Coordinates of C-alpha atoms in Angstrom, one line a residue:
X24 CA 208.0 201.1 99.1
X25 CA 211.0 199.8 98.0
X26 CA 211.5 197.5 94.7
X27 CA 214.0 194.8 94.9
X28 CA 216.9 195.7 92.8
X29 CA 216.4 192.3 90.8
X30 CA 212.7 193.1 90.1
X31 CA 212.1 194.6 86.6
X32 CA 208.9 195.8 85.3
X33 CA 209.6 195.3 81.7
X34 CA 210.5 191.7 82.4
X35 CA 206.5 191.0 83.2
X36 CA 204.9 189.4 80.2
X37 CA 201.8 190.7 79.0
X38 CA 199.0 188.7 77.2
X39 CA 198.5 190.7 73.8
X40 CA 195.9 187.8 71.9
X41 CA 194.7 184.4 71.7
X42 CA 196.8 181.4 70.6
X43 CA 195.4 179.6 67.7
X44 CA 194.4 176.5 69.9
X45 CA 192.4 178.7 72.0
X46 CA 190.7 180.7 68.8
X47 CA 190.1 177.0 67.4
X48 CA 188.5 175.8 70.7
X49 CA 186.4 179.0 71.0
X50 CA 185.3 178.6 67.5
X51 CA 184.2 174.9 68.0
X52 CA 182.3 175.6 71.0
X53 CA 180.6 178.7 69.1
X54 CA 179.7 176.4 66.2
X55 CA 178.2 173.7 68.4
X56 CA 176.2 176.2 70.4
X57 CA 174.9 177.8 67.0
X58 CA 174.1 174.5 65.7
X59 CA 172.0 173.8 68.6
X60 CA 170.2 177.0 68.2
X61 CA 169.6 176.7 64.7
X62 CA 168.3 173.2 65.1
X63 CA 165.9 174.3 67.5
X64 CA 164.6 177.1 65.4
X65 CA 164.2 174.5 62.3
X66 CA 162.5 172.2 64.5
X67 CA 160.1 175.0 66.0
X68 CA 159.4 176.1 62.4
X69 CA 158.9 172.7 61.2
X70 CA 156.4 171.9 63.9
X71 CA 154.8 175.2 63.5
X72 CA 154.3 174.8 59.7
X73 CA 153.1 171.3 60.4
X74 CA 150.7 172.5 62.9
X75 CA 149.5 175.6 60.8
X76 CA 148.8 173.1 57.8
X77 CA 146.7 170.6 59.9
X78 CA 144.8 173.6 61.3
X79 CA 144.2 174.7 57.8
X80 CA 143.3 171.4 56.3
X81 CA 140.8 170.4 59.3
X82 CA 139.2 173.9 59.2
X83 CA 138.9 173.6 55.5
X84 CA 137.4 170.1 55.5
X85 CA 135.1 171.0 58.4
X86 CA 133.7 174.2 56.1
X87 CA 133.4 172.2 53.0
X88 CA 131.3 169.6 54.7
X89 CA 129.1 171.9 56.4
X90 CA 128.4 174.0 53.2
X91 CA 127.5 171.0 50.9
X92 CA 125.8 169.0 53.5
X93 CA 123.5 171.9 54.4
X94 CA 122.4 172.2 50.7
X95 CA 122.1 168.4 50.3
X96 CA 119.8 168.3 53.2
X97 CA 117.5 170.8 51.3
X98 CA 117.6 169.5 48.0
X99 CA 113.8 169.5 46.7
X100 CA 112.7 171.5 49.7
X101 CA 109.5 173.8 48.7
X102 CA 107.9 174.6 52.0
X103 CA 105.4 172.3 54.2
X104 CA 104.9 170.1 51.2
X105 CA 106.0 166.6 51.1
X106 CA 107.3 164.9 47.8
X107 CA 105.5 161.9 47.9
X108 CA 102.1 163.1 49.1
X109 CA 101.5 166.0 46.5
X110 CA 101.9 167.2 43.1
X111 CA 104.4 169.4 41.7
X112 CA 104.0 171.1 38.4
X113 CA 106.0 173.8 36.3
X114 CA 105.0 176.2 33.6
X115 CA 108.8 176.6 32.5
X116 CA 109.9 176.5 29.0
X117 CA 113.2 174.0 28.4
X118 CA 112.3 171.6 31.0
X119 CA 115.4 169.5 30.2
X120 CA 117.9 172.7 30.6
X121 CA 120.0 173.1 33.5
X122 CA 118.8 175.9 35.7
X123 CA 114.9 175.6 34.5
X124 CA 114.5 171.8 35.2
X125 CA 113.1 171.7 38.5
X126 CA 111.3 168.6 39.6
X127 CA 111.9 166.2 42.2
X128 CA 113.8 164.1 40.1
X129 CA 116.4 166.5 39.6
X130 CA 116.6 168.1 43.0
X131 CA 119.9 166.6 43.5
X132 CA 122.6 165.9 40.9
X133 CA 126.1 164.7 40.3
X134 CA 128.3 165.2 36.9
X135 CA 131.5 164.3 35.7
X136 CA 133.3 167.4 35.0
X137 CA 133.6 166.4 31.4
X138 CA 129.9 165.5 31.0
X139 CA 128.0 168.6 31.9
X140 CA 124.5 169.0 31.4
X141 CA 123.1 171.5 28.5
X142 CA 123.1 175.1 30.0
X143 CA 125.7 174.6 32.8
X144 CA 128.4 177.0 32.2
X145 CA 131.0 177.1 35.0
X146 CA 133.7 179.7 34.9
X147 CA 136.6 179.0 35.7
X148 CA 136.1 175.4 34.3
X149 CA 136.0 172.5 36.5
X150 CA 139.4 170.4 37.1
X151 CA 139.6 167.1 35.0
X152 CA 138.3 164.2 36.6
X153 CA 136.2 165.8 39.5
X154 CA 132.6 165.6 40.2
X155 CA 130.2 168.5 39.9
X156 CA 127.3 168.6 42.2
X157 CA 124.1 170.7 41.7
X158 CA 121.3 171.0 44.3
X159 CA 118.0 172.6 43.3
X160 CA 115.8 174.0 46.6
X161 CA 113.9 176.7 47.4
X162 CA 116.2 177.8 50.4
X163 CA 115.2 181.3 50.4
X164 CA 112.8 183.1 52.8
X165 CA 109.3 182.5 51.9
X166 CA 106.2 185.2 51.4
X167 CA 102.7 184.7 52.2
X168 CA 100.0 185.1 49.5
X169 CA 97.4 187.6 50.6
X170 CA 94.7 186.6 48.2
X171 CA 93.7 183.4 45.8
X172 CA 95.9 183.8 42.6
X173 CA 93.9 184.4 39.4
X174 CA 94.8 183.5 35.5
X175 CA 97.6 185.9 35.3
X176 CA 99.1 186.8 38.5
X177 CA 100.0 185.4 42.3
X178 CA 99.5 188.1 45.2
X179 CA 102.1 188.2 48.1
X180 CA 102.5 190.2 50.9
X181 CA 105.0 193.2 51.0
X182 CA 107.9 192.6 53.4
X183 CA 110.4 195.0 52.0
X184 CA 110.1 199.0 52.0
X185 CA 108.2 200.6 49.7
X186 CA 110.0 201.5 46.6
X187 CA 112.6 198.4 47.0
X188 CA 114.1 197.2 43.9
X189 CA 113.2 193.7 44.5
X190 CA 109.8 193.9 46.3
X191 CA 109.6 191.2 49.1
X192 CA 112.9 189.9 48.1
X193 CA 111.8 188.8 44.5
X194 CA 113.1 190.4 41.3
X195 CA 111.9 190.2 37.6
X196 CA 112.8 187.1 36.1
X197 CA 113.2 185.1 39.2
X198 CA 112.1 181.4 39.1
X199 CA 109.6 180.8 42.2
X200 CA 107.2 178.2 43.5
X201 CA 103.8 178.9 44.9
X202 CA 102.9 176.2 47.2
X203 CA 100.7 174.9 49.8
X204 CA 100.8 171.8 51.8
X205 CA 99.1 169.8 49.0
X206 CA 100.7 171.1 45.8
X207 CA 102.9 173.4 44.1
X208 CA 103.5 175.3 40.9
X209 CA 106.9 176.4 39.4
X210 CA 106.9 179.5 37.4
X211 CA 108.8 182.8 36.2
X212 CA 107.9 185.8 37.7
X213 CA 108.2 188.1 34.5
X214 CA 107.1 191.3 36.3
X215 CA 107.2 192.1 39.9
X216 CA 105.1 195.1 41.1
X217 CA 103.9 196.7 44.1
X218 CA 100.1 197.5 44.3
X219 CA 97.8 198.7 47.1
X220 CA 100.2 197.3 49.8
X221 CA 100.8 194.0 48.3
X222 CA 103.5 192.6 45.7
X223 CA 101.8 191.4 42.4
X224 CA 103.9 188.6 40.7
X225 CA 102.9 188.3 37.0
X226 CA 103.8 185.0 34.9
X227 CA 103.5 186.4 31.4
X228 CA 105.7 185.2 28.3
X229 CA 109.1 186.8 27.2
X230 CA 111.2 185.9 30.1
X231 CA 114.1 183.3 29.8
X232 CA 113.7 180.4 30.1
X233 CA 110.2 182.0 30.0
X234 CA 106.5 180.4 31.0
X235 CA 105.4 177.5 28.7
X236 CA 101.9 178.5 30.0
X237 CA 101.4 181.9 30.7
X238 CA 97.5 181.3 31.8
X239 CA 96.6 179.4 34.6
X240 CA 95.0 179.8 38.1
X241 CA 91.7 181.0 36.8
X242 CA 89.6 177.9 36.7
X243 CA 88.0 177.4 39.9
X244 CA 87.3 173.9 38.8
X245 CA 91.2 173.1 38.5
X246 CA 92.2 172.9 42.2
X247 CA 95.9 172.0 41.3
X248 CA 96.4 175.6 40.1
X249 CA 94.1 177.3 42.8
X250 CA 96.3 178.6 45.7
X251 CA 94.4 180.5 48.5
X252 CA 95.5 183.2 50.9
X253 CA 98.4 181.7 53.5
X254 CA 100.1 179.7 50.7
X255 CA 103.5 180.8 50.3
X256 CA 105.7 181.6 47.6
X257 CA 109.5 180.7 47.5
X258 CA 112.4 181.6 45.3
X259 CA 114.2 178.5 43.7
X260 CA 117.8 178.6 43.5
X261 CA 120.4 176.2 41.9
X262 CA 123.7 175.7 43.8
X263 CA 126.5 174.3 42.3
X264 CA 129.7 173.1 43.9
X265 CA 133.0 172.0 41.9
X266 CA 136.5 172.0 41.8
X267 CA 138.7 174.3 40.0
X268 CA 141.9 176.0 40.2
X269 CA 142.3 179.2 41.7
X270 CA 144.3 182.4 40.3
X271 CA 147.6 181.1 42.1
X272 CA 146.8 177.5 40.5
X273 CA 145.8 176.0 43.9
X274 CA 142.5 174.1 43.6
X275 CA 139.6 175.1 45.6
X276 CA 135.9 174.6 46.3
X277 CA 133.7 176.8 44.0
X278 CA 130.1 177.7 44.5
X279 CA 127.7 179.1 42.0
X280 CA 124.2 180.1 42.9
X281 CA 121.4 180.7 40.1
X282 CA 123.0 182.9 37.5
X283 CA 125.5 184.7 39.4
X284 CA 129.0 184.3 38.6
X285 CA 130.9 181.2 40.5
X286 CA 133.3 182.4 43.2
X287 CA 135.8 180.3 45.2
X288 CA 134.4 179.4 48.4
X289 CA 137.4 177.6 49.9
X290 CA 141.0 177.2 49.1
X291 CA 142.8 174.0 49.2
X292 CA 139.9 171.4 48.2
X293 CA 141.6 169.0 46.1
X294 CA 138.6 166.7 45.2
X295 CA 135.2 165.7 45.9
X296 CA 133.0 162.5 45.6
X297 CA 129.5 161.8 45.9
X298 CA 127.9 158.4 46.2
X299 CA 124.3 158.5 45.9
X300 CA 121.6 156.5 48.4
X301 CA 118.9 155.0 46.5
X302 CA 115.6 153.7 47.8
X303 CA 114.7 151.0 45.7
X304 CA 111.8 149.3 47.7
X305 CA 110.0 152.9 48.6
X306 CA 110.4 152.6 52.5
X307 CA 112.4 155.9 52.5
X308 CA 115.5 154.2 53.5
X309 CA 118.8 154.1 51.2
X310 CA 119.3 150.5 50.3
X311 CA 122.7 151.0 48.5
X312 CA 124.9 153.6 47.6
X313 CA 126.1 153.9 43.6
X314 CA 128.4 156.4 41.9
X315 CA 126.5 158.8 39.8
X316 CA 126.0 157.9 36.3
X317 CA 123.5 158.1 33.2
X318 CA 120.7 156.0 34.1
X319 CA 120.4 156.5 37.8
X320 CA 116.7 157.1 39.1
X321 CA 117.1 160.4 40.7
X322 CA 113.5 160.0 42.0
X323 CA 114.8 157.5 44.2
X324 CA 117.6 159.3 45.9
X325 CA 117.3 159.9 49.8
X326 CA 120.7 160.3 50.8
X327 CA 124.4 160.9 49.8
X328 CA 127.5 159.9 51.1
X329 CA 130.3 162.8 50.5
X330 CA 133.9 162.3 50.6
X331 CA 136.1 165.8 50.4
X332 CA 139.8 165.6 49.8
X333 CA 141.9 168.8 51.2
X334 CA 145.3 169.8 50.9
X335 CA 147.7 172.0 52.9
X336 CA 148.4 175.4 51.4
X337 CA 152.0 175.1 51.7
X338 CA 154.4 172.4 50.2
X339 CA 157.0 170.4 51.9
X340 CA 155.0 170.3 55.1
X341 CA 155.1 166.4 55.3
X342 CA 158.2 164.4 56.1
X343 CA 157.6 162.4 53.2
X344 CA 155.1 162.0 50.1
X345 CA 151.6 160.9 51.8
X346 CA 149.5 157.6 50.5
X347 CA 145.8 158.1 51.4
X348 CA 142.6 156.6 50.3
X349 CA 140.0 158.5 48.2
X350 CA 136.9 157.6 46.4
X351 CA 137.8 153.8 46.9
X352 CA 141.3 154.1 45.5
X353 CA 144.6 154.1 47.2
X354 CA 146.7 157.2 45.6
X355 CA 150.3 158.3 46.3
X356 CA 150.8 162.3 46.4
X357 CA 153.0 163.6 44.1
X358 CA 154.2 166.4 46.8
X359 CA 154.7 166.7 50.4
X360 CA 151.6 168.5 51.1
X361 CA 149.5 167.4 54.1
X362 CA 146.3 165.6 52.9
X363 CA 143.2 164.5 54.6
X364 CA 139.9 163.3 53.5
X365 CA 136.4 164.4 55.3
X366 CA 133.6 162.1 55.1
X367 CA 129.9 162.4 55.8
X368 CA 126.4 160.9 55.0
X369 CA 123.6 163.4 54.6
X370 CA 120.2 162.6 54.5
X371 CA 117.6 164.7 51.9
X372 CA 115.0 165.8 54.4
X373 CA 112.3 166.2 52.0
X374 CA 112.6 162.4 51.1
X375 CA 112.9 161.1 54.8
X376 CA 110.2 160.0 57.0

């Protein structure tokens, strides 16, 4: 092959880089593409955070309603007896002290967080301007009597393995009710022992709150204090729900059962509001709903209307500060959390037809 004499290889121009214009065009295109990618990422993250917040709010609200509604329904439950057709008696001392004031009048109560009754000690302390819900009920499993009670003891079947710490699930100091379908007697089991294949519940003196009457049930003429084989003993519990700040400063729904320490049941519950349904004409139907207050006839309570305010765990989830209605008032949020109010109306089963 012959090369033309005028053709010089050294005269060929070789490209050694990009011009400034080309570089600026490339950078501009890259910025546009990256901006789109970043916007897609931010949008996806925002949608994910919002959906996660909504899911947490809805889950928390549903569980809060379920837990409290279940206990409200059982308020005053004591077996097969019905509160308008039978007698309820108590041998406990300090009957106006919280935790031992078991009666139909106190089976469901609500208090302002700054006006708790004597004996109600909550730790951590309730949030200001919130309500505290207290429910009294025999909501544990029952155990049947094996023979008629005498003046000092109630005899029940043994349902746990021999040598159990709390025979038949009843421990020393537990407050229980012995009930048939006509009447009930509330007392503190001051001593619980296994004897001859059954469990003996003594109602002596010396416990806290203690029994005001330590001798009852021995008079065959006093049928109110006589319980025959087949009657049942039920352990009584006081369940308290309230709002308090958790370890991270986030409000939550706390639950306290009997003398056990309170614990956080659900995080993110910001407030609860209870309205009491009163039966004022004895037809076992709520005639009106009122806010809890001193002077309410609690023995007329047949239902409760419950509102639960739940907030998302993260801030800056909502595009703007929300405005919501709670407890009859319109409230503007001070942050950008998602909030939702859950409501339900619950009947107290032991007081409904």
